Amino acid sequence: MDVKADHVIDARNSYCPGPLMEMIKAYKQAKVGEVISVYSTDAGTKKDAPAWIQKAGQELIGVFDRDGYYEIVMRKVK
Amino acid sequence: MSKTMSIVLASGTMDKIMAAGVITSGAVADGVDVNIFVTFWGLLKFRKNDNSINKLSYDGSEMSDIIMKKMSEKHIQGGIEMLRKAKEIGNVHVYGCALMSDVMDIKKDDLDPIVEDIIGVSQFVSMTEDSYNTLFI
């Protein structure tokens, strides 16, 4: 990933719906164009967060598997 | 105008309060506003410094010890904390039931600050007129 995140949320070891809530909170506070990265270990969020990003009409940069967790990266486009 | 969901939370067991918290979280994530009317056993658990025992409902009670242990190990958020988080990102309004408040001499200041007012049931029912669904938990 060559995109630098403006907001990094470490929501590892938090369970559904925690990481999604943290991501939406960051999204609400972010400016248009900013990138938000969420670290999570929760299985539900891996599906819920990309679905939310798509429904909200935002840009999903990617879901990246890391060592023992995964990272969801999105850009606020509007 | 966004959609509104209403919840009557009458139960005071952890699993039911958590269900209200989880559903409310999902709703605000989806842009849905939520009105919650907390009554009976539920209202008792919204008292500040509530010292009553946290327990699960009778359904599947043979599993209670295991579930309580796992929830504690994994630091699962309680239902009221979930509601607080949901309120940070969406429109969540929590009201205490006037009848139960009178029965138990509960004042607004005795309740968790997430409860914004004590209202009568007719006021709550009038709020549900604009809801696309109302859940009883």
PDB file of C-alpha atoms in Angstrom:
ATOM      1  CA  MET A   1       0.000   0.000   0.000  1.00  0.00           C
ATOM      2  CA  ASP A   2       1.464   3.324  -1.035  1.00  0.00           C
ATOM      3  CA  VAL A   3      -1.237   5.545   0.469  1.00  0.00           C
ATOM      4  CA  LYS A   4      -0.431   7.347   3.674  1.00  0.00           C
ATOM      5  CA  ALA A   5      -3.255   7.354   6.192  1.00  0.00           C
ATOM      6  CA  ASP A   6      -4.294  10.645   7.784  1.00  0.00           C
ATOM      7  CA  HIS A   7      -6.109   8.818  10.568  1.00  0.00           C
ATOM      8  CA  VAL A   8      -5.024   5.465  11.979  1.00  0.00           C
ATOM      9  CA  ILE A   9      -7.372   3.613  14.296  1.00  0.00           C
ATOM     10  CA  ASP A  10      -6.076   0.627  16.174  1.00  0.00           C
ATOM     11  CA  ALA A  11      -9.251  -1.319  16.968  1.00  0.00           C
ATOM     12  CA  ARG A  12      -7.530  -4.654  17.426  1.00  0.00           C
ATOM     13  CA  ASN A  13      -9.097  -6.845  20.102  1.00  0.00           C
ATOM     14  CA  SER A  14     -12.319  -4.876  19.902  1.00  0.00           C
ATOM     15  CA  TYR A  15     -15.379  -6.785  18.748  1.00  0.00           C
ATOM     16  CA  CYS A  16     -18.323  -6.163  16.466  1.00  0.00           C
ATOM     17  CA  PRO A  17     -19.594  -3.474  16.151  1.00  0.00           C
ATOM     18  CA  GLY A  18     -16.665  -1.643  17.833  1.00  0.00           C
ATOM     19  CA  PRO A  19     -14.207  -1.280  14.920  1.00  0.00           C
ATOM     20  CA  LEU A  20     -16.942  -0.153  12.508  1.00  0.00           C
ATOM     21  CA  MET A  21     -18.150   2.414  15.022  1.00  0.00           C
ATOM     22  CA  GLU A  22     -14.603   3.736  15.419  1.00  0.00           C
ATOM     23  CA  MET A  23     -14.193   3.935  11.653  1.00  0.00           C
ATOM     24  CA  ILE A  24     -17.442   5.867  11.176  1.00  0.00           C
ATOM     25  CA  LYS A  25     -16.520   8.215  14.003  1.00  0.00           C
ATOM     26  CA  ALA A  26     -13.184   8.945  12.313  1.00  0.00           C
ATOM     27  CA  TYR A  27     -14.936   9.341   8.956  1.00  0.00           C
ATOM     28  CA  LYS A  28     -17.274  11.952  10.424  1.00  0.00           C
ATOM     29  CA  GLN A  29     -14.342  13.920  11.798  1.00  0.00           C
ATOM     30  CA  ALA A  30     -12.149  13.577   8.688  1.00  0.00           C
ATOM     31  CA  LYS A  31     -11.966  16.097   5.877  1.00  0.00           C
ATOM     32  CA  VAL A  32     -12.829  15.184   2.298  1.00  0.00           C
ATOM     33  CA  GLY A  33      -9.815  13.582   0.644  1.00  0.00           C
ATOM     34  CA  GLU A  34      -8.364  12.183   3.855  1.00  0.00           C
ATOM     35  CA  VAL A  35      -7.464   8.536   4.258  1.00  0.00           C
ATOM     36  CA  ILE A  36      -8.556   6.452   7.247  1.00  0.00           C
ATOM     37  CA  SER A  37      -6.917   3.200   8.208  1.00  0.00           C
ATOM     38  CA  VAL A  38      -8.455   0.766  10.702  1.00  0.00           C
ATOM     39  CA  TYR A  39      -6.608  -2.167  12.251  1.00  0.00           C
ATOM     40  CA  SER A  40      -8.920  -4.932  13.353  1.00  0.00           C
ATOM     41  CA  THR A  41      -8.951  -8.566  14.367  1.00  0.00           C
ATOM     42  CA  ASP A  42     -12.733  -8.906  14.331  1.00  0.00           C
ATOM     43  CA  ALA A  43     -14.189 -11.164  11.615  1.00  0.00           C
ATOM     44  CA  GLY A  44     -17.504  -9.299  11.295  1.00  0.00           C
ATOM     45  CA  THR A  45     -15.882  -5.939  10.603  1.00  0.00           C
ATOM     46  CA  LYS A  46     -13.926  -7.378   7.679  1.00  0.00           C
ATOM     47  CA  LYS A  47     -17.222  -7.691   5.814  1.00  0.00           C
ATOM     48  CA  ASP A  48     -19.234  -4.928   7.439  1.00  0.00           C
ATOM     49  CA  ALA A  49     -16.727  -2.106   6.981  1.00  0.00           C
ATOM     50  CA  PRO A  50     -16.229  -2.514   3.189  1.00  0.00           C
ATOM     51  CA  ALA A  51     -20.025  -2.857   2.813  1.00  0.00           C
ATOM     52  CA  TRP A  52     -20.507   0.354   4.778  1.00  0.00           C
ATOM     53  CA  ILE A  53     -17.865   2.188   2.719  1.00  0.00           C
ATOM     54  CA  GLN A  54     -19.558   1.130  -0.501  1.00  0.00           C
ATOM     55  CA  LYS A  55     -23.037   2.054   0.708  1.00  0.00           C
ATOM     56  CA  ALA A  56     -21.827   5.428   1.945  1.00  0.00           C
ATOM     57  CA  GLY A  57     -20.356   6.077  -1.507  1.00  0.00           C
ATOM     58  CA  GLN A  58     -16.813   6.357  -0.162  1.00  0.00           C
ATOM     59  CA  GLU A  59     -13.672   4.856  -1.614  1.00  0.00           C
ATOM     60  CA  LEU A  60     -12.395   1.513  -0.347  1.00  0.00           C
ATOM     61  CA  ILE A  61      -8.685   1.562  -1.011  1.00  0.00           C
ATOM     62  CA  GLY A  62      -8.303  -1.983   0.215  1.00  0.00           C
ATOM     63  CA  VAL A  63      -8.438  -4.647   2.895  1.00  0.00           C
ATOM     64  CA  PHE A  64      -4.929  -5.842   3.657  1.00  0.00           C
ATOM     65  CA  ASP A  65      -4.002  -8.908   5.669  1.00  0.00           C
ATOM     66  CA  ARG A  66      -1.247  -8.121   8.135  1.00  0.00           C
ATOM     67  CA  ASP A  67       0.520 -10.218  10.714  1.00  0.00           C
ATOM     68  CA  GLY A  68      -2.255 -11.400  13.037  1.00  0.00           C
ATOM     69  CA  TYR A  69      -4.713  -8.680  12.034  1.00  0.00           C
ATOM     70  CA  TYR A  70      -6.003  -6.916   8.947  1.00  0.00           C
ATOM     71  CA  GLU A  71      -6.146  -3.315   7.843  1.00  0.00           C
ATOM     72  CA  ILE A  72      -9.046  -1.574   6.121  1.00  0.00           C
ATOM     73  CA  VAL A  73      -8.114   1.569   4.247  1.00  0.00           C
ATOM     74  CA  MET A  74     -10.674   4.044   2.964  1.00  0.00           C
ATOM     75  CA  ARG A  75     -10.737   7.547   1.576  1.00  0.00           C
ATOM     76  CA  LYS A  76     -13.440  10.066   2.366  1.00  0.00           C
ATOM     77  CA  VAL A  77     -14.422  11.314  -1.081  1.00  0.00           C
ATOM     78  CA  LYS A  78     -17.465  13.402  -0.213  1.00  0.00           C
TER      79      LYS A  78
ATOM     80  CA  MET B   1     -35.258  13.101   6.466  1.00  0.00           C
ATOM     81  CA  SER B   2     -33.563  10.012   7.800  1.00  0.00           C
ATOM     82  CA  LYS B   3     -35.412   6.905   8.855  1.00  0.00           C
ATOM     83  CA  THR B   4     -36.199   6.251  12.506  1.00  0.00           C
ATOM     84  CA  MET B   5     -36.323   3.057  14.495  1.00  0.00           C
ATOM     85  CA  SER B   6     -37.830   2.755  17.976  1.00  0.00           C
ATOM     86  CA  ILE B   7     -36.898   0.329  20.707  1.00  0.00           C
ATOM     87  CA  VAL B   8     -38.700  -0.408  23.946  1.00  0.00           C
ATOM     88  CA  LEU B   9     -36.083  -1.838  26.284  1.00  0.00           C
ATOM     89  CA  ALA B  10     -37.888  -3.456  29.184  1.00  0.00           C
ATOM     90  CA  SER B  11     -35.373  -6.164  30.065  1.00  0.00           C
ATOM     91  CA  GLY B  12     -32.532  -5.681  32.505  1.00  0.00           C
ATOM     92  CA  THR B  13     -30.330  -8.631  31.673  1.00  0.00           C
ATOM     93  CA  MET B  14     -26.973  -8.085  29.992  1.00  0.00           C
ATOM     94  CA  ASP B  15     -27.833  -9.967  26.836  1.00  0.00           C
ATOM     95  CA  LYS B  16     -30.965  -7.921  26.192  1.00  0.00           C
ATOM     96  CA  ILE B  17     -29.349  -4.555  26.913  1.00  0.00           C
ATOM     97  CA  MET B  18     -26.471  -5.617  24.676  1.00  0.00           C
ATOM     98  CA  ALA B  19     -28.951  -6.540  21.929  1.00  0.00           C
ATOM     99  CA  ALA B  20     -30.345  -3.010  22.122  1.00  0.00           C
ATOM    100  CA  GLY B  21     -26.770  -1.664  21.952  1.00  0.00           C
ATOM    101  CA  VAL B  22     -25.802  -3.798  18.967  1.00  0.00           C
ATOM    102  CA  ILE B  23     -28.961  -3.066  16.985  1.00  0.00           C
ATOM    103  CA  THR B  24     -28.645   0.644  17.729  1.00  0.00           C
ATOM    104  CA  SER B  25     -25.019   0.571  16.552  1.00  0.00           C
ATOM    105  CA  GLY B  26     -26.037  -1.088  13.305  1.00  0.00           C
ATOM    106  CA  ALA B  27     -28.837   1.416  12.851  1.00  0.00           C
ATOM    107  CA  VAL B  28     -26.702   4.541  13.266  1.00  0.00           C
ATOM    108  CA  ALA B  29     -24.059   3.031  10.973  1.00  0.00           C
ATOM    109  CA  ASP B  30     -26.822   2.799   8.408  1.00  0.00           C
ATOM    110  CA  GLY B  31     -27.906   6.393   9.008  1.00  0.00           C
ATOM    111  CA  VAL B  32     -31.033   5.421  10.925  1.00  0.00           C
ATOM    112  CA  ASP B  33     -32.055   7.482  13.965  1.00  0.00           C
ATOM    113  CA  VAL B  34     -33.016   5.538  17.085  1.00  0.00           C
ATOM    114  CA  ASN B  35     -35.406   6.360  19.923  1.00  0.00           C
ATOM    115  CA  ILE B  36     -35.193   4.095  22.941  1.00  0.00           C
ATOM    116  CA  PHE B  37     -37.731   3.923  25.748  1.00  0.00           C
ATOM    117  CA  VAL B  38     -36.225   2.242  28.787  1.00  0.00           C
ATOM    118  CA  THR B  39     -38.663   0.788  31.249  1.00  0.00           C
ATOM    119  CA  PHE B  40     -39.105  -1.772  33.987  1.00  0.00           C
ATOM    120  CA  TRP B  41     -36.058  -3.970  34.608  1.00  0.00           C
ATOM    121  CA  GLY B  42     -34.165  -2.079  31.939  1.00  0.00           C
ATOM    122  CA  LEU B  43     -34.550   1.232  33.742  1.00  0.00           C
ATOM    123  CA  LEU B  44     -33.127  -0.220  36.953  1.00  0.00           C
ATOM    124  CA  LYS B  45     -29.924  -1.086  35.072  1.00  0.00           C
ATOM    125  CA  PHE B  46     -29.616   2.485  33.782  1.00  0.00           C
ATOM    126  CA  ARG B  47     -29.309   3.847  37.311  1.00  0.00           C
ATOM    127  CA  LYS B  48     -25.937   5.401  38.090  1.00  0.00           C
ATOM    128  CA  ASN B  49     -23.837   3.184  40.332  1.00  0.00           C
ATOM    129  CA  ASP B  50     -26.212   0.329  39.813  1.00  0.00           C
ATOM    130  CA  ASN B  51     -25.086  -2.390  42.184  1.00  0.00           C
ATOM    131  CA  SER B  52     -27.460  -5.110  41.182  1.00  0.00           C
ATOM    132  CA  ILE B  53     -25.931  -8.238  39.761  1.00  0.00           C
ATOM    133  CA  ASN B  54     -25.253  -8.350  36.037  1.00  0.00           C
ATOM    134  CA  LYS B  55     -26.663 -11.533  34.688  1.00  0.00           C
ATOM    135  CA  LEU B  56     -27.959 -13.121  31.541  1.00  0.00           C
ATOM    136  CA  SER B  57     -31.572 -13.943  30.845  1.00  0.00           C
ATOM    137  CA  TYR B  58     -32.928 -17.381  31.579  1.00  0.00           C
ATOM    138  CA  ASP B  59     -32.723 -18.519  27.971  1.00  0.00           C
ATOM    139  CA  GLY B  60     -29.768 -20.863  27.780  1.00  0.00           C
ATOM    140  CA  SER B  61     -28.916 -20.204  31.404  1.00  0.00           C
ATOM    141  CA  GLU B  62     -26.859 -23.404  31.521  1.00  0.00           C
ATOM    142  CA  MET B  63     -24.363 -21.490  29.342  1.00  0.00           C
ATOM    143  CA  SER B  64     -24.314 -18.355  31.488  1.00  0.00           C
ATOM    144  CA  ASP B  65     -21.072 -19.047  33.350  1.00  0.00           C
ATOM    145  CA  ILE B  66     -19.164 -19.807  30.172  1.00  0.00           C
ATOM    146  CA  ILE B  67     -20.505 -16.758  28.356  1.00  0.00           C
ATOM    147  CA  MET B  68     -19.884 -14.403  31.280  1.00  0.00           C
ATOM    148  CA  LYS B  69     -16.317 -15.687  31.549  1.00  0.00           C
ATOM    149  CA  LYS B  70     -15.637 -15.263  27.836  1.00  0.00           C
ATOM    150  CA  MET B  71     -17.181 -11.800  27.732  1.00  0.00           C
ATOM    151  CA  SER B  72     -15.022 -10.778  30.648  1.00  0.00           C
ATOM    152  CA  GLU B  73     -11.841 -12.248  29.111  1.00  0.00           C
ATOM    153  CA  LYS B  74     -12.470 -10.520  25.803  1.00  0.00           C
ATOM    154  CA  HIS B  75     -13.493  -7.217  27.412  1.00  0.00           C
ATOM    155  CA  ILE B  76     -16.754  -7.110  25.500  1.00  0.00           C
ATOM    156  CA  GLN B  77     -18.426  -3.711  25.780  1.00  0.00           C
ATOM    157  CA  GLY B  78     -21.604  -3.544  27.803  1.00  0.00           C
ATOM    158  CA  GLY B  79     -24.861  -2.524  26.156  1.00  0.00           C
ATOM    159  CA  ILE B  80     -24.962   0.956  27.685  1.00  0.00           C
ATOM    160  CA  GLU B  81     -21.405   1.631  26.513  1.00  0.00           C
ATOM    161  CA  MET B  82     -22.438   0.507  23.016  1.00  0.00           C
ATOM    162  CA  LEU B  83     -25.295   2.994  23.100  1.00  0.00           C
ATOM    163  CA  ARG B  84     -22.873   5.728  24.144  1.00  0.00           C
ATOM    164  CA  LYS B  85     -20.591   4.917  21.195  1.00  0.00           C
ATOM    165  CA  ALA B  86     -23.567   4.815  18.845  1.00  0.00           C
ATOM    166  CA  LYS B  87     -24.674   8.235  20.083  1.00  0.00           C
ATOM    167  CA  GLU B  88     -21.264   9.644  19.138  1.00  0.00           C
ATOM    168  CA  ILE B  89     -21.865   8.865  15.489  1.00  0.00           C
ATOM    169  CA  GLY B  90     -25.608   9.113  15.056  1.00  0.00           C
ATOM    170  CA  ASN B  91     -28.905  10.323  16.437  1.00  0.00           C
ATOM    171  CA  VAL B  92     -29.710   8.174  19.436  1.00  0.00           C
ATOM    172  CA  HIS B  93     -32.245   9.336  22.003  1.00  0.00           C
ATOM    173  CA  VAL B  94     -32.734   7.422  25.230  1.00  0.00           C
ATOM    174  CA  TYR B  95     -35.723   8.118  27.445  1.00  0.00           C
ATOM    175  CA  GLY B  96     -36.671   6.761  30.831  1.00  0.00           C
ATOM    176  CA  CYS B  97     -40.204   5.592  31.496  1.00  0.00           C
ATOM    177  CA  ALA B  98     -42.157   7.903  33.802  1.00  0.00           C
ATOM    178  CA  LEU B  99     -44.205   5.098  35.337  1.00  0.00           C
ATOM    179  CA  MET B 100     -41.228   3.002  36.385  1.00  0.00           C
ATOM    180  CA  SER B 101     -39.440   6.134  37.595  1.00  0.00           C
ATOM    181  CA  ASP B 102     -42.377   6.820  39.898  1.00  0.00           C
ATOM    182  CA  VAL B 103     -42.589   3.227  41.086  1.00  0.00           C
ATOM    183  CA  MET B 104     -38.929   3.174  42.075  1.00  0.00           C
ATOM    184  CA  ASP B 105     -38.547   6.882  42.985  1.00  0.00           C
ATOM    185  CA  ILE B 106     -35.978   7.344  40.250  1.00  0.00           C
ATOM    186  CA  LYS B 107     -35.162  10.921  39.196  1.00  0.00           C
ATOM    187  CA  LYS B 108     -33.445  11.875  35.961  1.00  0.00           C
ATOM    188  CA  ASP B 109     -30.265  12.673  37.902  1.00  0.00           C
ATOM    189  CA  ASP B 110     -30.225   9.132  39.293  1.00  0.00           C
ATOM    190  CA  LEU B 111     -29.866   7.785  35.772  1.00  0.00           C
ATOM    191  CA  ASP B 112     -26.909   7.377  33.464  1.00  0.00           C
ATOM    192  CA  PRO B 113     -26.394  10.666  31.553  1.00  0.00           C
ATOM    193  CA  ILE B 114     -27.237   8.917  28.284  1.00  0.00           C
ATOM    194  CA  VAL B 115     -30.884   9.124  29.401  1.00  0.00           C
ATOM    195  CA  GLU B 116     -31.901  12.565  28.198  1.00  0.00           C
ATOM    196  CA  ASP B 117     -35.332  12.786  29.788  1.00  0.00           C
ATOM    197  CA  ILE B 118     -38.048  10.914  31.613  1.00  0.00           C
ATOM    198  CA  ILE B 119     -41.152  10.795  29.476  1.00  0.00           C
ATOM    199  CA  GLY B 120     -44.590   9.204  29.541  1.00  0.00           C
ATOM    200  CA  VAL B 121     -45.547   6.355  27.303  1.00  0.00           C
ATOM    201  CA  SER B 122     -47.879   8.415  25.144  1.00  0.00           C
ATOM    202  CA  GLN B 123     -45.055  10.749  24.203  1.00  0.00           C
ATOM    203  CA  PHE B 124     -42.954   7.764  23.263  1.00  0.00           C
ATOM    204  CA  VAL B 125     -45.742   6.160  21.276  1.00  0.00           C
ATOM    205  CA  SER B 126     -46.230   9.398  19.363  1.00  0.00           C
ATOM    206  CA  MET B 127     -42.504   9.235  18.482  1.00  0.00           C
ATOM    207  CA  THR B 128     -43.001   5.738  17.107  1.00  0.00           C
ATOM    208  CA  GLU B 129     -45.559   7.018  14.602  1.00  0.00           C
ATOM    209  CA  ASP B 130     -42.702   8.094  12.366  1.00  0.00           C
ATOM    210  CA  SER B 131     -40.665   4.925  12.890  1.00  0.00           C
ATOM    211  CA  TYR B 132     -40.471   2.279  10.229  1.00  0.00           C
ATOM    212  CA  ASN B 133     -40.278  -0.316  12.962  1.00  0.00           C
ATOM    213  CA  THR B 134     -40.485  -0.643  16.727  1.00  0.00           C
ATOM    214  CA  LEU B 135     -38.760  -3.402  18.657  1.00  0.00           C
ATOM    215  CA  PHE B 136     -39.685  -4.683  22.090  1.00  0.00           C
ATOM    216  CA  ILE B 137     -36.681  -6.102  23.886  1.00  0.00           C
TER     217      ILE B 137
END
